[in-house]
GROMACS .gro file of N, CA and C in nm:
model
  237
    1UNK      N    1   1.067  -9.968  -1.151
    1UNK     CA    2   1.133  -9.927  -1.048
    1UNK      C    3   1.123  -9.801  -0.988
    2UNK      N    4   1.080  -9.800  -0.847
    2UNK     CA    5   1.048  -9.645  -0.774
    2UNK      C    6   1.163  -9.572  -0.797
    3UNK      N    7   1.256  -9.688  -0.793
    3UNK     CA    8   1.415  -9.542  -0.732
    3UNK      C    9   1.455  -9.511  -0.849
    4UNK      N   10   1.428  -9.589  -0.962
    4UNK     CA   11   1.525  -9.475  -1.122
    4UNK      C   12   1.403  -9.370  -1.148
    5UNK      N   13   1.262  -9.373  -1.060
    5UNK     CA   14   1.211  -9.240  -1.140
    5UNK      C   15   1.226  -9.151  -0.985
    6UNK      N   16   1.273  -9.145  -0.886
    6UNK     CA   17   1.224  -9.061  -0.801
    6UNK      C   18   1.387  -9.057  -0.744
    7UNK      N   19   1.474  -8.925  -0.740
    7UNK     CA   20   1.619  -8.874  -0.737
    7UNK      C   21   1.632  -8.918  -0.582
    8UNK      N   22   1.527  -8.882  -0.475
    8UNK     CA   23   1.558  -8.886  -0.326
    8UNK      C   24   1.466  -8.968  -0.277
    9UNK      N   25   1.488  -9.092  -0.319
    9UNK     CA   26   1.381  -9.219  -0.297
    9UNK      C   27   1.393  -9.233  -0.099
   10UNK      N   28   1.292  -9.229  -0.064
   10UNK     CA   29   1.332  -9.240   0.105
   10UNK      C   30   1.376  -9.375   0.146
   11UNK      N   31   1.476  -9.386   0.221
   11UNK     CA   32   1.503  -9.502   0.306
   11UNK      C   33   1.502  -9.524   0.427
   12UNK      N   34   1.509  -9.712   0.460
   12UNK     CA   35   1.475  -9.736   0.632
   12UNK      C   36   1.648  -9.769   0.653
   13UNK      N   37   1.591  -9.638   0.760
   13UNK     CA   38   1.796  -9.646   0.827
   13UNK      C   39   1.748  -9.695   0.986
   14UNK      N   40   1.794  -9.704   1.084
   14UNK     CA   41   1.854  -9.763   1.204
   14UNK      C   42   1.950  -9.638   1.257
   15UNK      N   43   1.883  -9.648   1.420
   15UNK     CA   44   2.008  -9.510   1.486
   15UNK      C   45   1.895  -9.438   1.523
   16UNK      N   46   1.932  -9.375   1.591
   16UNK     CA   47   1.878  -9.233   1.673
   16UNK      C   48   1.804  -9.109   1.527
   17UNK      N   49   1.739  -9.058   1.555
   17UNK     CA   50   1.637  -8.938   1.491
   17UNK      C   51   1.597  -8.796   1.575
   18UNK      N   52   1.672  -8.738   1.509
   18UNK     CA   53   1.649  -8.578   1.622
   18UNK      C   54   1.552  -8.510   1.532
   19UNK      N   55   1.415  -8.487   1.615
   19UNK     CA   56   1.287  -8.403   1.537
   19UNK      C   57   1.265  -8.242   1.622
   20UNK      N   58   1.360  -8.149   1.584
   20UNK     CA   59   1.322  -8.071   1.625
   20UNK      C   60   1.230  -8.020   1.650
   21UNK      N   61   1.220  -7.894   1.807
   21UNK     CA   62   1.029  -7.873   1.786
   21UNK      C   63   1.016  -7.734   1.731
   22UNK      N   64   0.933  -7.718   1.678
   22UNK     CA   65   0.896  -7.609   1.632
   22UNK      C   66   0.800  -7.574   1.644
   23UNK      N   67   0.806  -7.392   1.638
   23UNK     CA   68   0.674  -7.321   1.707
   23UNK      C   69   0.568  -7.344   1.580
   24UNK      N   70   0.464  -7.398   1.644
   24UNK     CA   71   0.328  -7.382   1.568
   24UNK      C   72   0.274  -7.234   1.520
   25UNK      N   73   0.305  -7.192   1.392
   25UNK     CA   74   0.271  -7.057   1.349
   25UNK      C   75   0.190  -7.025   1.269
   26UNK      N   76   0.084  -6.934   1.228
   26UNK     CA   77   0.021  -6.938   1.070
   26UNK      C   78   0.148  -6.859   1.020
   27UNK      N   79   0.168  -6.942   0.906
   27UNK     CA   80   0.335  -6.833   0.819
   27UNK      C   81   0.280  -6.731   0.795
   28UNK      N   82   0.193  -6.700   0.716
   28UNK     CA   83   0.175  -6.521   0.652
   28UNK      C   84   0.171  -6.465   0.783
   29UNK      N   85   0.119  -6.520   0.902
   29UNK     CA   86   0.118  -6.418   1.035
   29UNK      C   87   0.224  -6.375   1.080
   30UNK      N   88   0.299  -6.494   1.088
   30UNK     CA   89   0.489  -6.488   1.122
   30UNK      C   90   0.518  -6.347   0.990
   31UNK      N   91   0.502  -6.399   0.877
   31UNK     CA   92   0.546  -6.321   0.804
   31UNK      C   93   0.525  -6.173   0.816
   32UNK      N   94   0.402  -6.139   0.859
   32UNK     CA   95   0.346  -5.989   0.827
   32UNK      C   96   0.420  -5.923   0.979
   33UNK      N   97   0.429  -5.983   1.086
   33UNK     CA   98   0.489  -5.958   1.193
   33UNK      C   99   0.597  -5.901   1.152
   34UNK      N  100   0.682  -5.995   1.109
   34UNK     CA  101   0.876  -5.966   1.109
   34UNK      C  102   0.863  -5.846   1.034
   35UNK      N  103   0.760  -5.852   0.950
   35UNK     CA  104   0.788  -5.722   0.824
   35UNK      C  105   0.726  -5.591   0.912
   36UNK      N  106   0.664  -5.630   0.963
   36UNK     CA  107   0.627  -5.468   1.105
   36UNK      C  108   0.725  -5.450   1.108
   37UNK      N  109   0.810  -5.554   1.192
   37UNK     CA  110   0.904  -5.507   1.273
   37UNK      C  111   0.987  -5.435   1.188
   38UNK      N  112   1.039  -5.471   1.069
   38UNK     CA  113   1.146  -5.427   0.974
   38UNK      C  114   1.128  -5.266   0.976
   39UNK      N  115   0.937  -5.241   0.957
   39UNK     CA  116   0.900  -5.141   0.930
   39UNK      C  117   0.986  -5.028   1.035
   40UNK      N  118   0.927  -5.074   1.124
   40UNK     CA  119   0.928  -4.987   1.303
   40UNK      C  120   1.059  -4.985   1.330
   41UNK      N  121   1.149  -5.117   1.338
   41UNK     CA  122   1.315  -5.091   1.340
   41UNK      C  123   1.406  -5.033   1.183
   42UNK      N  124   1.328  -4.986   1.126
   42UNK     CA  125   1.413  -4.951   0.979
   42UNK      C  126   1.504  -5.008   0.942
   43UNK      N  127   1.507  -5.164   0.894
   43UNK     CA  128   1.604  -5.268   0.849
   43UNK      C  129   1.529  -5.299   0.746
   44UNK      N  130   1.642  -5.402   0.670
   44UNK     CA  131   1.520  -5.476   0.591
   44UNK      C  132   1.482  -5.551   0.656
   45UNK      N  133   1.367  -5.628   0.612
   45UNK     CA  134   1.278  -5.754   0.606
   45UNK      C  135   1.400  -5.907   0.619
   46UNK      N  136   1.354  -5.977   0.694
   46UNK     CA  137   1.420  -6.134   0.652
   46UNK      C  138   1.405  -6.163   0.549
   47UNK      N  139   1.308  -6.156   0.448
   47UNK     CA  140   1.310  -6.189   0.356
   47UNK      C  141   1.251  -6.046   0.228
   48UNK      N  142   1.245  -6.059   0.097
   48UNK     CA  143   1.264  -5.941  -0.017
   48UNK      C  144   1.196  -5.970  -0.097
   49UNK      N  145   1.179  -5.892  -0.167
   49UNK     CA  146   1.085  -5.993  -0.352
   49UNK      C  147   1.150  -6.088  -0.401
   50UNK      N  148   1.273  -6.071  -0.432
   50UNK     CA  149   1.339  -6.150  -0.433
   50UNK      C  150   1.324  -6.319  -0.385
   51UNK      N  151   1.257  -6.360  -0.302
   51UNK     CA  152   1.286  -6.437  -0.177
   51UNK      C  153   1.125  -6.486  -0.253
   52UNK      N  154   1.043  -6.359  -0.252
   52UNK     CA  155   0.906  -6.458  -0.300
   52UNK      C  156   0.869  -6.467  -0.452
   53UNK      N  157   0.968  -6.390  -0.513
   53UNK     CA  158   0.973  -6.478  -0.661
   53UNK      C  159   1.003  -6.571  -0.674
   54UNK      N  160   1.123  -6.632  -0.574
   54UNK     CA  161   1.144  -6.808  -0.602
   54UNK      C  162   1.057  -6.910  -0.579
   55UNK      N  163   1.001  -6.854  -0.431
   55UNK     CA  164   0.870  -6.908  -0.392
   55UNK      C  165   0.787  -6.912  -0.509
   56UNK      N  166   0.740  -6.769  -0.550
   56UNK     CA  167   0.665  -6.861  -0.645
   56UNK      C  168   0.675  -6.942  -0.745
   57UNK      N  169   0.838  -6.901  -0.810
   57UNK     CA  170   0.878  -6.995  -0.914
   57UNK      C  171   0.850  -7.148  -0.881
   58UNK      N  172   0.869  -7.163  -0.769
   58UNK     CA  173   0.894  -7.276  -0.710
   58UNK      C  174   0.753  -7.391  -0.713
   59UNK      N  175   0.625  -7.268  -0.690
   59UNK     CA  176   0.497  -7.324  -0.693
   59UNK      C  177   0.463  -7.349  -0.836
   60UNK      N  178   0.471  -7.280  -0.908
   60UNK     CA  179   0.451  -7.244  -1.064
   60UNK      C  180   0.504  -7.424  -1.137
   61UNK      N  181   0.685  -7.448  -1.105
   61UNK     CA  182   0.701  -7.539  -1.143
   61UNK      C  183   0.652  -7.725  -1.048
   62UNK      N  184   0.571  -7.655  -0.927
   62UNK     CA  185   0.509  -7.772  -0.843
   62UNK      C  186   0.390  -7.854  -0.999
   63UNK      N  187   0.318  -7.745  -0.995
   63UNK     CA  188   0.201  -7.742  -1.024
   63UNK      C  189   0.211  -7.791  -1.201
   64UNK      N  190   0.295  -7.716  -1.254
   64UNK     CA  191   0.407  -7.800  -1.447
   64UNK      C  192   0.388  -7.900  -1.407
   65UNK      N  193   0.507  -7.958  -1.332
   65UNK     CA  194   0.508  -8.093  -1.270
   65UNK      C  195   0.408  -8.196  -1.248
   66UNK      N  196   0.249  -8.177  -1.146
   66UNK     CA  197   0.204  -8.220  -1.181
   66UNK      C  198   0.068  -8.262  -1.283
   67UNK      N  199   0.090  -8.130  -1.365
   67UNK     CA  200   0.043  -8.125  -1.474
   67UNK      C  201   0.100  -8.248  -1.563
   68UNK      N  202   0.210  -8.290  -1.593
   68UNK     CA  203   0.268  -8.370  -1.661
   68UNK      C  204   0.261  -8.535  -1.620
   69UNK      N  205   0.256  -8.501  -1.516
   69UNK     CA  206   0.191  -8.713  -1.446
   69UNK      C  207   0.414  -8.661  -1.360
   70UNK      N  208   0.417  -8.567  -1.265
   70UNK     CA  209   0.502  -8.552  -1.189
   70UNK      C  210   0.664  -8.532  -1.273
   71UNK      N  211   0.641  -8.534  -1.413
   71UNK     CA  212   0.788  -8.484  -1.455
   71UNK      C  213   0.856  -8.397  -1.451
   72UNK      N  214   0.981  -8.407  -1.369
   72UNK     CA  215   1.060  -8.340  -1.356
   72UNK      C  216   1.088  -8.172  -1.399
   73UNK      N  217   1.056  -8.065  -1.320
   73UNK     CA  218   1.054  -7.956  -1.362
   73UNK      C  219   1.211  -7.865  -1.347
   74UNK      N  220   1.287  -7.866  -1.425
   74UNK     CA  221   1.370  -7.751  -1.380
   74UNK      C  222   1.404  -7.628  -1.409
   75UNK      N  223   1.399  -7.578  -1.266
   75UNK     CA  224   1.421  -7.444  -1.222
   75UNK      C  225   1.484  -7.347  -1.286
   76UNK      N  226   1.616  -7.396  -1.330
   76UNK     CA  227   1.684  -7.326  -1.381
   76UNK      C  228   1.640  -7.250  -1.527
   77UNK      N  229   1.557  -7.379  -1.577
   77UNK     CA  230   1.514  -7.331  -1.695
   77UNK      C  231   1.402  -7.258  -1.742
   78UNK      N  232   1.300  -7.310  -1.627
   78UNK     CA  233   1.167  -7.297  -1.583
   78UNK      C  234   1.159  -7.073  -1.573
   79UNK      N  235   1.292  -7.064  -1.552
   79UNK     CA  236   1.297  -6.905  -1.447
   79UNK      C  237   1.344  -6.846  -1.624
   0.00000   0.00000   0.00000
């Protein structure tokens, strides 16, 4: 039963959908521009080392999940 295995199983719904327009931009280039702007403007950057650490933990949990055939990885326990 795919619904039992997947906590966020997609569902079909009717009605209007809103799709926001998102500027197509290379993510690392965007981060570098923001970082340099923070240096020039003498302010804290939008993201910091803690945000980077959270991203790395999420990526590592995803890799671990793949190694274990998609098993759920609790990020609170993986930290």
